[in-house]
Amino acid sequence: MKQQIEELLHAAVAALIAAETIPADVQPRIQLDRPRDKSHGDFATNLALMLAKPAKQNPRALAEAIIAAIPVNAVIGKTEIAGPGFINFTVNRAQLIAQLEAAFIDERCGVPVAENPQTVVIDYSSPNLAKEMHVGHLRSTIIGDAVARTLSLQGHKVIPQNHVGDWGTQFGMLLAHMEDSLQEASSDTLALSDLETFYKAAKKRFDDEAGFADRARSLVVKLQSGDAYCKSLWQKFIDTSLAHCQEVYDRLGVQLTRADVMAESAYNDDLAKVVVDLREQGLLEENQGAQCVFLEEFKGKEDEPLPIIVQKKDGGYLYATTDLAAVRYRVGTLQADRVIYVVDARQSLHFQQIFTLCKKAGYANNSTSLEHLGFGMVLGKDGRPYKSRDGGVTKLADLLDESERRAAELIAAKGTDFNAEEQANVARVVGIASVKYADLSKNRTSDYVFDWDTMLSFEGNTAPYLLYAYTRVNSIFQKAGLALHEVSGAIQLPTEQDETLAGKLAQFPEIIASVGNKGMPHFLCGYMFELAGAFSSFYEACPILNADDEAVQQSRLKLAALTARILAQGLELLGIDTLERM
Ligand code: ARG
């Protein structure tokens, strides 16, 4: 509906340009908002205010002209000019009802399938495999998964790429340490069962033990030149580490599998080619022995040129070189129209440099959209990066254990009639959902404070609140002995609460569109929270099963069913399981 009104406004602007009411060179960005105050209608735009200056007109007069120029349509019920020249729109009730009826019989709850589906490569999770996944990997993993699911729902072809770090110099010390522990222990699985400890031990030897660092370095050289023995040791390590990751993905309900792994090492053979190609294109410069690209667009604080180093003096390649090769593969081989990187905001400069260079070097076409979806840090209550109690980084697996344990205590304290198995399942769902939702519901660009009490609360914009809201809607159907799709009869909107809920339900496709465009799952969370609130007010004010009028009862059941389905759909997009009761 939003899109339809936007199109009508575009048509109105075109008509006014044709009539020379506004100059032809203005290209207004039409912005349609949902006013907070219901009395301002369903949508509002500041278009007349924006155009008043270039058109040399009074904004209210221009607003009138815009309204007059809107083509005849069935969407807009009422328009009104407010304040200095805002235009408020109230959608046609019949149209609203028609949209909801269509959403009710649609398996995507009214989310349209993209007219021009894109191939979208999305790089997310991408941990370094030397260590176990820690809390810092949470954000990329679950934000990426939510965005991937949203784009798939919209009908795009999504290709996940787990760009795991498996090729850095730190693998030398790990291999050296592995070699020794293999000789000592009869079973290597034992030594690798705790990667964190294994890494620490290797690091300590690297720093302290004479000769160990040299051995580590020579093992890296051997590994990178394809030595079979080193490769097999390394492969064993990588397999173990990836298995750890997979356990975490499965617990988190993240759809990544081993097939989505496209590791740094996979680009090994392309790195030299990238450097040769950049040289042939005249983009390389030698600087203190290193091969660099200097782009005018990037300057340091003192205006000094900032290099992208693609090859070190000793011949080694870098993170940036691999990323250049990866863009070539994603655009050239995978045919991506859009490449999305869900990576820590601190890597922003790196990605801006890579993207600019890729366009310049022709590794991406001008039409390819390269996007860095940066995210902030997870902080402790003290405002510093979140740490475990012993001051070390928190393993993601431990964090999830703790969340499940806390959720179990909470459920037990509530006193339910669940048997042990149900109770464990509820605790698992609530525990995982709380950690995920606390993260996904925050604007990804900011840091956020990780706080057990708020995330596990049944009040506010939290997972427990939404999961509970979902069970409440469901319980109506359980009571009625009906399945969600079994409701028949037509939607009607007899009271304001019916209307408010209907308006919220109709917003779902718009929200999905903006999550897909901007890669912002918190829009969806905020929306679901509002929807649950609208349902709650509706439920308090409007009798459903006890409605006097059979037709009203059916209509309300339909709105309730759609609420349940949209909540379930929304939670599924976040990779969160629902519960039938809790
Ligand atoms: N492994 C990197 C890290 O942990 C993230 C990789 C992100 N993806 C990329 N194509 N650079 O910081």
Coordinates of C-alpha atoms and ligand atoms in Angstrom, one line a residue:
M1 CA 0.0 0.0 0.0
K2 CA 2.9 2.3 0.9
Q3 CA 4.4 1.5 -2.5
Q4 CA 1.2 2.2 -4.3
I5 CA 0.8 5.7 -2.7
E6 CA 4.5 6.4 -3.5
E7 CA 3.8 5.6 -7.1
L8 CA 0.8 7.8 -7.1
L9 CA 2.9 10.7 -5.7
H10 CA 5.5 10.1 -8.4
A11 CA 2.7 10.4 -11.0
A12 CA 1.5 13.6 -9.3
V13 CA 5.0 15.1 -9.4
A14 CA 5.4 14.1 -13.1
A15 CA 2.1 15.8 -13.9
L16 CA 3.1 18.9 -12.1
I17 CA 6.4 19.0 -13.9
A18 CA 4.5 18.6 -17.2
A19 CA 2.3 21.5 -16.2
E20 CA 5.4 23.5 -15.3
T21 CA 4.1 24.0 -11.8
I22 CA 7.4 22.7 -10.6
P23 CA 10.7 22.9 -12.5
A24 CA 11.7 19.9 -14.5
D25 CA 15.2 19.6 -12.9
V26 CA 13.9 18.7 -9.4
Q27 CA 14.1 15.1 -8.6
P28 CA 12.4 14.9 -5.2
R29 CA 13.0 11.9 -3.0
I30 CA 9.4 11.0 -2.1
Q31 CA 9.3 10.1 1.5
L32 CA 6.2 8.5 3.0
D33 CA 6.1 8.0 6.8
R34 CA 3.7 6.4 9.2
P35 CA 2.6 9.1 11.5
R36 CA 2.7 8.2 15.2
D37 CA -0.6 10.0 15.8
K38 CA -3.5 8.1 14.3
S39 CA -5.4 11.3 13.7
H40 CA -2.8 12.2 11.1
G41 CA -4.0 9.3 8.9
D42 CA -2.1 6.2 7.9
F43 CA 0.7 7.9 5.9
A44 CA 2.2 11.4 5.7
T45 CA 4.6 13.1 3.4
N46 CA 6.6 16.3 3.5
L47 CA 6.8 16.5 -0.3
A48 CA 5.1 19.9 -0.6
L49 CA 7.5 21.3 2.0
M50 CA 10.5 20.0 0.1
L51 CA 9.3 21.2 -3.3
A52 CA 8.1 24.6 -2.1
K53 CA 11.4 26.3 -2.5
P54 CA 12.4 25.1 -6.0
A55 CA 8.8 25.7 -7.1
K56 CA 8.8 29.2 -5.6
Q57 CA 5.4 28.5 -4.0
N58 CA 3.7 28.5 -0.7
P59 CA 3.9 24.9 0.7
R60 CA 0.2 24.6 1.5
A61 CA -0.8 25.8 -1.9
L62 CA 1.6 23.4 -3.5
A63 CA 0.2 20.6 -1.3
E64 CA -3.2 21.3 -2.8
A65 CA -1.8 21.2 -6.3
I66 CA -0.1 17.8 -5.5
I67 CA -3.4 16.4 -4.1
A68 CA -5.2 17.6 -7.2
A69 CA -2.6 16.0 -9.5
I70 CA -2.8 12.5 -7.8
P71 CA -4.4 10.1 -10.3
V72 CA -7.8 8.6 -9.6
N73 CA -7.2 5.5 -7.5
A74 CA -8.8 3.0 -5.1
V75 CA -6.1 3.2 -2.5
I76 CA -6.4 6.6 -0.9
G77 CA -9.5 7.1 1.1
K78 CA -8.9 10.6 2.3
T79 CA -6.2 13.3 2.0
E80 CA -5.7 16.2 4.3
I81 CA -3.2 19.1 4.5
A82 CA -1.7 19.6 7.9
G83 CA 0.5 22.2 9.6
P84 CA 2.9 24.1 7.3
G85 CA 2.1 21.8 4.4
F86 CA 2.3 18.1 5.3
I87 CA -0.1 15.9 3.3
N88 CA -1.8 13.1 5.4
F89 CA -3.3 10.1 3.7
T90 CA -5.9 7.8 5.1
V91 CA -6.1 4.6 3.1
N92 CA -9.4 3.4 1.7
R93 CA -10.9 0.9 4.2
A94 CA -12.1 -1.4 1.4
Q95 CA -8.6 -1.4 0.0
L96 CA -7.2 -2.2 3.4
I97 CA -9.6 -5.1 3.9
A98 CA -8.8 -6.4 0.4
Q99 CA -5.1 -6.4 1.2
L100 CA -5.6 -8.3 4.4
E101 CA -7.9 -10.9 2.7
A102 CA -5.2 -11.4 0.2
A103 CA -2.6 -11.8 2.9
F104 CA -4.7 -14.3 4.7
I105 CA -4.7 -16.7 1.8
D106 CA -1.1 -16.0 0.9
E107 CA 1.6 -18.3 2.3
R108 CA 4.0 -15.3 2.7
C109 CA 1.4 -13.2 4.5
G110 CA 1.2 -10.7 1.7
V111 CA 4.9 -10.2 1.1
P112 CA 5.2 -9.8 -2.6
V113 CA 7.7 -11.8 -4.7
A114 CA 10.3 -9.6 -6.2
E115 CA 9.5 -8.6 -9.8
N116 CA 13.2 -8.7 -10.6
P117 CA 14.8 -11.2 -8.4
Q118 CA 18.5 -10.6 -7.7
T119 CA 21.3 -12.9 -7.0
V120 CA 22.5 -11.8 -3.6
V121 CA 25.8 -13.0 -2.1
I122 CA 25.9 -12.5 1.6
D123 CA 29.1 -12.9 3.5
Y124 CA 28.4 -13.5 7.2
S125 CA 29.6 -15.3 10.3
S126 CA 33.1 -15.7 8.7
P127 CA 35.0 -16.5 11.9
N128 CA 38.7 -17.1 12.1
L129 CA 39.1 -20.8 12.6
A130 CA 42.2 -20.7 14.8
K131 CA 39.9 -20.2 17.8
E132 CA 36.5 -21.2 18.9
M133 CA 33.6 -18.9 18.1
H134 CA 33.2 -16.2 20.8
V135 CA 30.6 -13.5 21.5
G136 CA 32.1 -11.2 18.9
H137 CA 30.9 -13.6 16.2
L138 CA 27.3 -13.6 17.4
R139 CA 26.3 -10.4 15.6
S140 CA 27.5 -11.2 12.1
T141 CA 26.1 -14.7 12.3
I142 CA 22.6 -13.9 13.3
I143 CA 22.1 -10.6 11.5
G144 CA 23.4 -12.2 8.4
D145 CA 21.1 -15.2 8.8
A146 CA 18.1 -12.9 9.3
V147 CA 18.9 -10.8 6.3
A148 CA 19.5 -13.9 4.2
R149 CA 16.1 -15.4 5.2
T150 CA 14.3 -12.1 4.5
L151 CA 15.8 -11.8 1.0
S152 CA 14.9 -15.4 0.3
L153 CA 11.3 -14.8 1.4
Q154 CA 11.3 -11.9 -1.1
G155 CA 12.2 -14.3 -3.8
H156 CA 15.8 -13.4 -4.3
K157 CA 18.5 -16.0 -5.0
V158 CA 20.6 -15.9 -1.8
I159 CA 24.1 -17.4 -1.8
P160 CA 25.6 -17.4 1.7
Q161 CA 29.4 -17.3 1.9
N162 CA 31.1 -18.2 5.1
H163 CA 34.4 -16.5 4.5
V164 CA 36.2 -18.3 7.3
G165 CA 39.8 -17.3 8.2
D166 CA 41.8 -20.5 7.8
W167 CA 45.0 -19.3 6.2
G168 CA 46.8 -16.8 8.4
T169 CA 50.3 -17.1 9.9
Q170 CA 48.8 -18.2 13.2
F171 CA 48.2 -21.6 11.6
G172 CA 52.0 -22.2 11.8
M173 CA 52.1 -22.3 15.5
L174 CA 48.9 -24.3 15.7
L175 CA 50.4 -26.9 13.3
A176 CA 53.7 -27.0 15.3
H177 CA 51.8 -27.5 18.5
M178 CA 49.6 -30.1 16.9
E179 CA 52.6 -32.1 15.6
D180 CA 53.9 -32.4 19.1
S181 CA 50.6 -33.2 20.8
L182 CA 49.9 -35.9 18.2
Q183 CA 53.1 -37.6 19.2
E184 CA 52.4 -37.3 22.9
A185 CA 48.7 -38.2 23.0
S186 CA 47.3 -41.3 21.4
S187 CA 44.2 -39.4 20.3
D188 CA 44.4 -36.0 18.7
T189 CA 40.7 -35.3 19.1
L190 CA 41.4 -35.0 22.8
A191 CA 43.8 -32.1 22.3
L192 CA 41.5 -30.3 19.9
S193 CA 38.3 -30.8 21.9
D194 CA 38.9 -27.4 23.5
L195 CA 40.3 -25.2 20.7
E196 CA 40.5 -22.2 23.0
T197 CA 43.0 -24.0 25.4
F198 CA 44.8 -25.4 22.5
Y199 CA 45.3 -22.0 20.9
K200 CA 46.5 -20.5 24.2
A201 CA 49.0 -23.3 24.7
A202 CA 50.3 -22.8 21.1
K203 CA 50.6 -19.1 21.6
K204 CA 52.5 -19.4 24.8
R205 CA 55.0 -21.7 23.2
F206 CA 55.3 -19.4 20.2
D207 CA 56.1 -16.5 22.5
D208 CA 58.3 -18.3 25.1
E209 CA 59.9 -21.4 23.7
A210 CA 63.2 -21.2 21.8
G211 CA 63.0 -22.4 18.3
F212 CA 59.2 -22.9 18.3
A213 CA 58.4 -19.7 16.4
D214 CA 60.9 -20.6 13.6
R215 CA 59.4 -24.0 13.3
A216 CA 55.9 -22.4 13.1
R217 CA 57.0 -20.0 10.4
S218 CA 58.5 -22.7 8.3
L219 CA 55.4 -24.8 8.6
V220 CA 53.3 -21.9 7.3
V221 CA 55.6 -21.6 4.3
K222 CA 55.3 -25.4 3.7
L223 CA 51.6 -25.3 4.1
Q224 CA 51.1 -22.4 1.7
S225 CA 53.3 -24.1 -0.9
G226 CA 51.1 -27.1 -0.8
D227 CA 53.1 -29.6 1.3
A228 CA 51.0 -32.7 1.7
Y229 CA 51.9 -33.5 5.3
C230 CA 51.2 -30.0 6.4
K231 CA 48.0 -29.8 4.5
S232 CA 46.7 -33.0 6.2
L233 CA 47.6 -31.7 9.6
W234 CA 45.9 -28.4 8.8
Q235 CA 42.9 -30.1 7.4
K236 CA 42.4 -32.0 10.6
F237 CA 42.5 -28.8 12.5
I238 CA 40.1 -27.0 10.2
D239 CA 37.6 -29.9 10.2
T240 CA 37.5 -29.8 14.0
S241 CA 37.1 -26.1 14.1
L242 CA 34.3 -26.1 11.5
A243 CA 32.6 -28.8 13.4
H244 CA 32.6 -26.5 16.5
C245 CA 31.1 -23.7 14.4
Q246 CA 28.4 -26.0 13.0
E247 CA 27.4 -27.0 16.5
V248 CA 26.9 -23.3 17.3
Y249 CA 25.0 -22.6 14.1
D250 CA 22.7 -25.5 14.7
R251 CA 22.0 -24.3 18.3
L252 CA 21.4 -20.8 17.1
G253 CA 19.0 -21.9 14.4
V254 CA 21.3 -20.4 11.8
Q255 CA 20.9 -21.9 8.3
L256 CA 24.6 -22.0 7.5
T257 CA 26.1 -25.4 6.6
R258 CA 29.4 -26.8 5.6
A259 CA 28.4 -26.2 1.9
D260 CA 28.4 -22.4 2.5
V261 CA 32.0 -22.3 3.6
M262 CA 34.1 -20.6 1.1
A263 CA 37.3 -20.1 3.1
E264 CA 40.1 -17.7 2.6
S265 CA 42.3 -20.6 1.5
A266 CA 40.0 -21.2 -1.4
Y267 CA 41.3 -18.0 -3.0
N268 CA 45.0 -19.0 -2.6
D269 CA 45.6 -19.6 -6.3
D270 CA 43.9 -16.3 -7.3
L271 CA 46.0 -14.0 -5.2
A272 CA 49.0 -13.8 -7.5
K273 CA 46.7 -13.3 -10.4
V274 CA 45.0 -10.4 -8.7
V275 CA 48.3 -8.7 -8.1
V276 CA 49.4 -9.3 -11.7
D277 CA 46.1 -7.9 -13.0
L278 CA 46.4 -4.8 -10.9
R279 CA 49.9 -4.2 -12.1
E280 CA 48.8 -4.6 -15.7
Q281 CA 46.1 -2.1 -15.2
G282 CA 48.7 0.4 -13.9
L283 CA 47.1 0.5 -10.4
L284 CA 50.0 -0.8 -8.4
E285 CA 52.8 1.2 -6.8
E286 CA 55.7 -0.2 -4.8
N287 CA 56.0 1.4 -1.4
Q288 CA 58.9 0.3 1.0
G289 CA 59.0 -3.0 -0.9
A290 CA 55.3 -3.7 -0.6
Q291 CA 52.8 -3.7 -3.5
C292 CA 50.2 -1.1 -2.9
V293 CA 47.2 0.6 -4.5
F294 CA 46.7 4.3 -3.6
L295 CA 43.3 5.6 -4.3
E296 CA 42.6 9.3 -4.3
E297 CA 39.4 8.8 -2.4
F298 CA 41.2 7.6 0.7
K299 CA 43.4 9.9 2.7
G300 CA 44.7 9.8 6.3
K301 CA 44.3 12.4 9.0
E302 CA 47.2 14.5 7.7
D303 CA 45.9 14.1 4.2
E304 CA 48.6 11.5 3.5
P305 CA 47.6 8.8 1.0
L306 CA 46.3 5.6 2.5
P307 CA 47.5 2.4 0.8
I308 CA 45.7 -0.8 0.2
I309 CA 48.6 -3.3 0.6
V310 CA 48.1 -6.3 -1.6
Q311 CA 51.5 -8.0 -1.3
K312 CA 54.1 -7.7 1.5
K313 CA 57.8 -7.2 0.9
D314 CA 58.3 -10.9 1.7
G315 CA 55.8 -11.9 -1.0
G316 CA 53.0 -12.7 1.4
Y317 CA 49.5 -11.7 0.6
L318 CA 47.0 -9.9 2.8
Y319 CA 43.4 -9.9 4.0
A320 CA 42.7 -7.2 1.3
T321 CA 44.1 -9.3 -1.5
T322 CA 41.8 -12.2 -0.5
D323 CA 38.9 -9.9 -0.5
L324 CA 39.7 -8.6 -4.0
A325 CA 39.8 -12.1 -5.2
A326 CA 36.5 -12.9 -3.4
V327 CA 34.7 -10.0 -5.1
R328 CA 35.9 -11.3 -8.5
Y329 CA 34.6 -14.7 -7.7
R330 CA 31.3 -13.4 -6.3
V331 CA 30.6 -11.1 -9.2
G332 CA 32.3 -13.1 -12.0
T333 CA 31.4 -16.6 -11.1
L334 CA 28.5 -16.4 -8.8
Q335 CA 27.0 -13.6 -10.9
A336 CA 26.0 -11.5 -7.9
D337 CA 23.9 -8.4 -8.5
R338 CA 24.4 -7.5 -4.9
V339 CA 27.2 -8.5 -2.4
I340 CA 26.5 -7.9 1.2
Y341 CA 29.1 -8.1 4.0
V342 CA 27.9 -8.4 7.5
V343 CA 31.1 -7.5 9.3
D344 CA 32.1 -5.4 12.3
A345 CA 31.8 -1.7 11.7
R346 CA 35.5 -1.3 12.5
Q347 CA 36.3 -2.8 9.2
S348 CA 34.4 0.0 7.4
L349 CA 37.5 1.6 5.8
H350 CA 38.7 -1.7 4.6
F351 CA 35.5 -2.4 2.7
Q352 CA 35.1 1.1 1.3
Q353 CA 38.6 0.8 -0.1
I354 CA 38.0 -2.7 -1.5
F355 CA 34.7 -1.6 -3.1
T356 CA 36.1 1.4 -4.7
L357 CA 39.1 -0.5 -6.0
C358 CA 36.9 -3.3 -7.3
K359 CA 34.8 -0.8 -9.4
K360 CA 37.9 0.8 -10.7
A361 CA 39.6 -2.5 -11.6
G362 CA 36.4 -3.8 -13.2
Y363 CA 36.0 -6.7 -10.6
A364 CA 32.5 -5.4 -10.1
N365 CA 30.2 -3.7 -12.6
N366 CA 28.8 -0.3 -11.9
S367 CA 25.5 -1.8 -11.4
T368 CA 26.7 -4.3 -8.8
S369 CA 25.8 -3.2 -5.4
L370 CA 28.6 -3.8 -2.9
E371 CA 27.4 -3.2 0.7
H372 CA 29.0 -3.3 4.0
L373 CA 26.4 -3.9 6.8
G374 CA 28.6 -2.8 9.7
F375 CA 27.6 -3.5 13.3
G376 CA 28.7 -2.3 16.7
M377 CA 30.1 -4.1 19.6
V378 CA 28.6 -6.2 22.3
L379 CA 29.4 -4.5 25.6
G380 CA 29.2 -5.5 29.3
K381 CA 27.3 -3.5 31.8
D382 CA 30.5 -1.5 32.5
G383 CA 30.4 -0.2 28.9
R384 CA 33.5 -2.2 27.8
P385 CA 33.6 -5.1 25.4
Y386 CA 31.7 -8.0 26.9
K387 CA 34.0 -10.4 28.8
S388 CA 33.5 -13.6 30.7
R389 CA 33.8 -13.7 34.5
D390 CA 37.4 -14.6 34.3
G391 CA 38.1 -11.6 32.1
G392 CA 38.6 -13.7 28.9
V393 CA 36.5 -13.6 25.8
T394 CA 33.3 -15.5 26.2
K395 CA 32.9 -18.6 24.1
L396 CA 29.6 -18.4 22.3
A397 CA 28.8 -22.0 23.3
D398 CA 29.2 -21.0 27.0
L399 CA 27.0 -18.0 26.5
L400 CA 24.2 -20.1 25.1
D401 CA 24.5 -22.6 27.9
E402 CA 24.1 -19.8 30.4
S403 CA 21.1 -18.4 28.7
E404 CA 19.4 -21.8 28.6
R405 CA 20.2 -22.3 32.3
R406 CA 18.8 -18.9 33.2
A407 CA 15.7 -19.5 31.1
A408 CA 15.1 -22.8 32.8
E409 CA 15.2 -21.1 36.2
L410 CA 12.8 -18.6 35.1
I411 CA 10.3 -21.2 33.7
A412 CA 10.6 -23.3 36.8
A413 CA 9.9 -20.2 39.0
K414 CA 6.8 -19.5 37.0
G415 CA 5.4 -22.8 38.0
T416 CA 4.0 -24.5 34.9
D417 CA 2.5 -27.9 34.4
F418 CA 5.1 -29.0 31.9
N419 CA 6.8 -32.3 32.1
A420 CA 10.5 -32.4 32.2
E421 CA 10.9 -32.8 28.5
E422 CA 8.6 -29.9 27.7
Q423 CA 10.3 -27.8 30.3
A424 CA 13.7 -28.4 28.8
N425 CA 12.4 -27.5 25.4
V426 CA 10.8 -24.3 26.5
A427 CA 14.0 -23.3 28.3
R428 CA 16.1 -24.0 25.2
V429 CA 13.8 -22.0 23.0
V430 CA 13.5 -19.1 25.4
G431 CA 17.2 -19.1 26.2
I432 CA 18.4 -19.1 22.6
A433 CA 15.7 -16.7 21.4
S434 CA 16.5 -14.2 24.2
V435 CA 20.2 -13.9 23.3
K436 CA 19.4 -13.6 19.6
Y437 CA 16.5 -11.2 19.9
A438 CA 18.3 -8.9 22.3
D439 CA 20.9 -8.5 19.6
L440 CA 18.6 -8.4 16.5
S441 CA 16.3 -5.9 18.1
K442 CA 19.0 -3.3 18.4
N443 CA 20.0 -1.0 15.6
R444 CA 22.9 -2.9 14.3
T445 CA 25.1 0.1 13.7
S446 CA 25.3 0.9 17.4
D447 CA 27.0 -0.9 20.3
Y448 CA 24.7 -2.5 22.8
V449 CA 24.9 -3.6 26.4
F450 CA 24.5 -7.3 26.9
D451 CA 22.2 -7.7 30.0
W452 CA 20.7 -10.9 31.1
D453 CA 17.8 -9.4 33.1
T454 CA 16.4 -7.2 30.3
M455 CA 16.8 -9.8 27.6
L456 CA 15.0 -12.5 29.6
S457 CA 12.2 -10.2 30.8
F458 CA 8.6 -10.9 29.8
E459 CA 8.1 -7.2 29.5
G460 CA 9.3 -4.9 26.7
N461 CA 10.6 -5.6 23.3
T462 CA 12.1 -9.0 24.2
A463 CA 11.9 -12.6 23.0
P464 CA 9.9 -13.8 26.0
Y465 CA 7.3 -11.1 25.5
L466 CA 6.9 -12.0 21.8
L467 CA 6.9 -15.7 22.3
Y468 CA 4.3 -15.3 25.0
A469 CA 2.2 -13.0 22.8
Y470 CA 2.3 -15.7 20.1
T471 CA 1.1 -18.4 22.5
R472 CA -1.8 -16.1 23.6
V473 CA -3.1 -15.7 20.1
N474 CA -2.7 -19.4 19.6
S475 CA -4.6 -20.2 22.7
I476 CA -7.7 -18.6 21.3
F477 CA -7.7 -21.1 18.5
Q478 CA -7.0 -24.0 20.8
K479 CA -10.0 -22.9 22.8
A480 CA -12.1 -22.7 19.7
G481 CA -10.8 -26.0 18.4
L482 CA -9.9 -24.3 15.2
A483 CA -6.8 -24.3 13.1
L484 CA -5.5 -20.9 11.9
H485 CA -6.5 -21.4 8.3
E486 CA -9.9 -22.7 9.2
V487 CA -11.4 -19.3 9.7
S488 CA -13.9 -18.2 7.1
G489 CA -16.1 -15.1 6.6
A490 CA -15.1 -11.6 5.6
I491 CA -13.0 -9.1 7.5
Q492 CA -14.9 -6.1 8.7
L493 CA -13.7 -3.3 10.9
P494 CA -16.5 -2.3 13.3
T495 CA -14.4 -0.6 16.0
E496 CA -11.3 1.5 16.2
Q497 CA -9.3 -1.4 17.8
D498 CA -10.2 -3.7 14.9
E499 CA -9.0 -0.9 12.5
T500 CA -5.8 -0.3 14.4
L501 CA -4.9 -4.0 14.4
A502 CA -5.8 -4.2 10.7
G503 CA -3.5 -1.3 9.9
K504 CA -0.6 -2.9 11.7
L505 CA -1.1 -6.2 9.9
A506 CA -1.1 -4.5 6.6
Q507 CA 2.2 -2.9 7.3
F508 CA 4.1 -6.3 7.3
P509 CA 5.1 -6.2 3.6
E510 CA 6.5 -2.7 3.9
I511 CA 8.6 -3.7 6.9
I512 CA 10.0 -6.7 5.1
A513 CA 10.9 -4.5 2.1
S514 CA 12.9 -2.2 4.3
V515 CA 14.6 -5.0 6.2
G516 CA 15.7 -6.4 2.8
N517 CA 16.8 -3.0 1.4
K518 CA 18.7 -1.8 4.4
G519 CA 19.7 -5.1 6.1
M520 CA 18.2 -3.9 9.4
P521 CA 16.5 -6.7 11.2
H522 CA 15.6 -4.4 14.1
F523 CA 12.9 -2.9 11.9
L524 CA 11.2 -6.3 12.0
C525 CA 11.6 -6.6 15.8
G526 CA 10.2 -3.2 16.4
Y527 CA 7.3 -4.0 14.1
M528 CA 6.5 -7.3 15.8
F529 CA 6.6 -5.6 19.2
E530 CA 4.0 -3.0 18.0
L531 CA 1.9 -5.7 16.4
A532 CA 1.8 -7.7 19.6
G533 CA 0.9 -4.5 21.5
A534 CA -1.9 -3.7 19.0
F535 CA -3.2 -7.3 19.4
S536 CA -3.1 -7.0 23.1
S537 CA -5.2 -3.8 23.1
F538 CA -7.6 -5.3 20.5
Y539 CA -8.0 -8.5 22.6
E540 CA -8.8 -6.4 25.7
A541 CA -11.3 -4.3 24.0
C542 CA -12.9 -6.6 21.5
P543 CA -14.6 -9.9 22.4
I544 CA -13.6 -12.5 19.9
L545 CA -15.1 -15.8 20.7
N546 CA -17.8 -14.0 22.7
A547 CA -18.7 -11.5 20.0
D548 CA -22.5 -11.3 19.7
D549 CA -22.4 -11.2 16.0
E550 CA -21.2 -14.3 14.2
A551 CA -19.8 -12.2 11.3
V552 CA -17.8 -10.0 13.7
Q553 CA -16.6 -13.1 15.5
Q554 CA -15.3 -14.6 12.2
S555 CA -13.7 -11.3 11.2
R556 CA -11.9 -11.0 14.5
L557 CA -10.7 -14.6 14.3
K558 CA -9.3 -13.8 10.9
L559 CA -7.4 -10.8 12.3
A560 CA -6.1 -13.0 15.1
A561 CA -5.1 -15.7 12.8
L562 CA -3.2 -13.3 10.6
T563 CA -1.5 -11.9 13.7
A564 CA -0.4 -15.3 14.7
R565 CA 0.9 -16.1 11.3
I566 CA 2.8 -12.8 10.9
L567 CA 4.4 -13.2 14.3
A568 CA 5.4 -16.8 13.4
Q569 CA 6.7 -15.6 10.0
G570 CA 8.6 -12.8 11.6
L571 CA 10.2 -15.0 14.2
E572 CA 11.1 -17.5 11.6
L573 CA 12.9 -14.8 9.6
L574 CA 14.9 -14.2 12.8
G575 CA 15.6 -17.9 13.0
I576 CA 13.6 -18.1 16.3
D577 CA 11.4 -21.1 17.1
T578 CA 7.9 -20.5 18.4
L579 CA 6.2 -22.3 21.3
E580 CA 2.6 -23.5 21.4
R581 CA 2.5 -22.8 25.1
M582 CA 4.8 -21.4 27.7
Ligands
ARG1 N1 37.4 -13.4 9.4 C1 37.2 -12.0 9.5 C2 37.2 -11.5 11.0 O1 37.0 -12.3 11.9 C3 35.9 -11.5 8.9 C4 35.7 -11.8 7.5 C5 34.7 -11.0 6.9 N2 34.5 -11.2 5.5 C6 35.3 -10.7 4.5 N3 35.1 -11.0 3.3 N4 36.4 -10.0 4.8 O2 37.5 -10.4 11.3

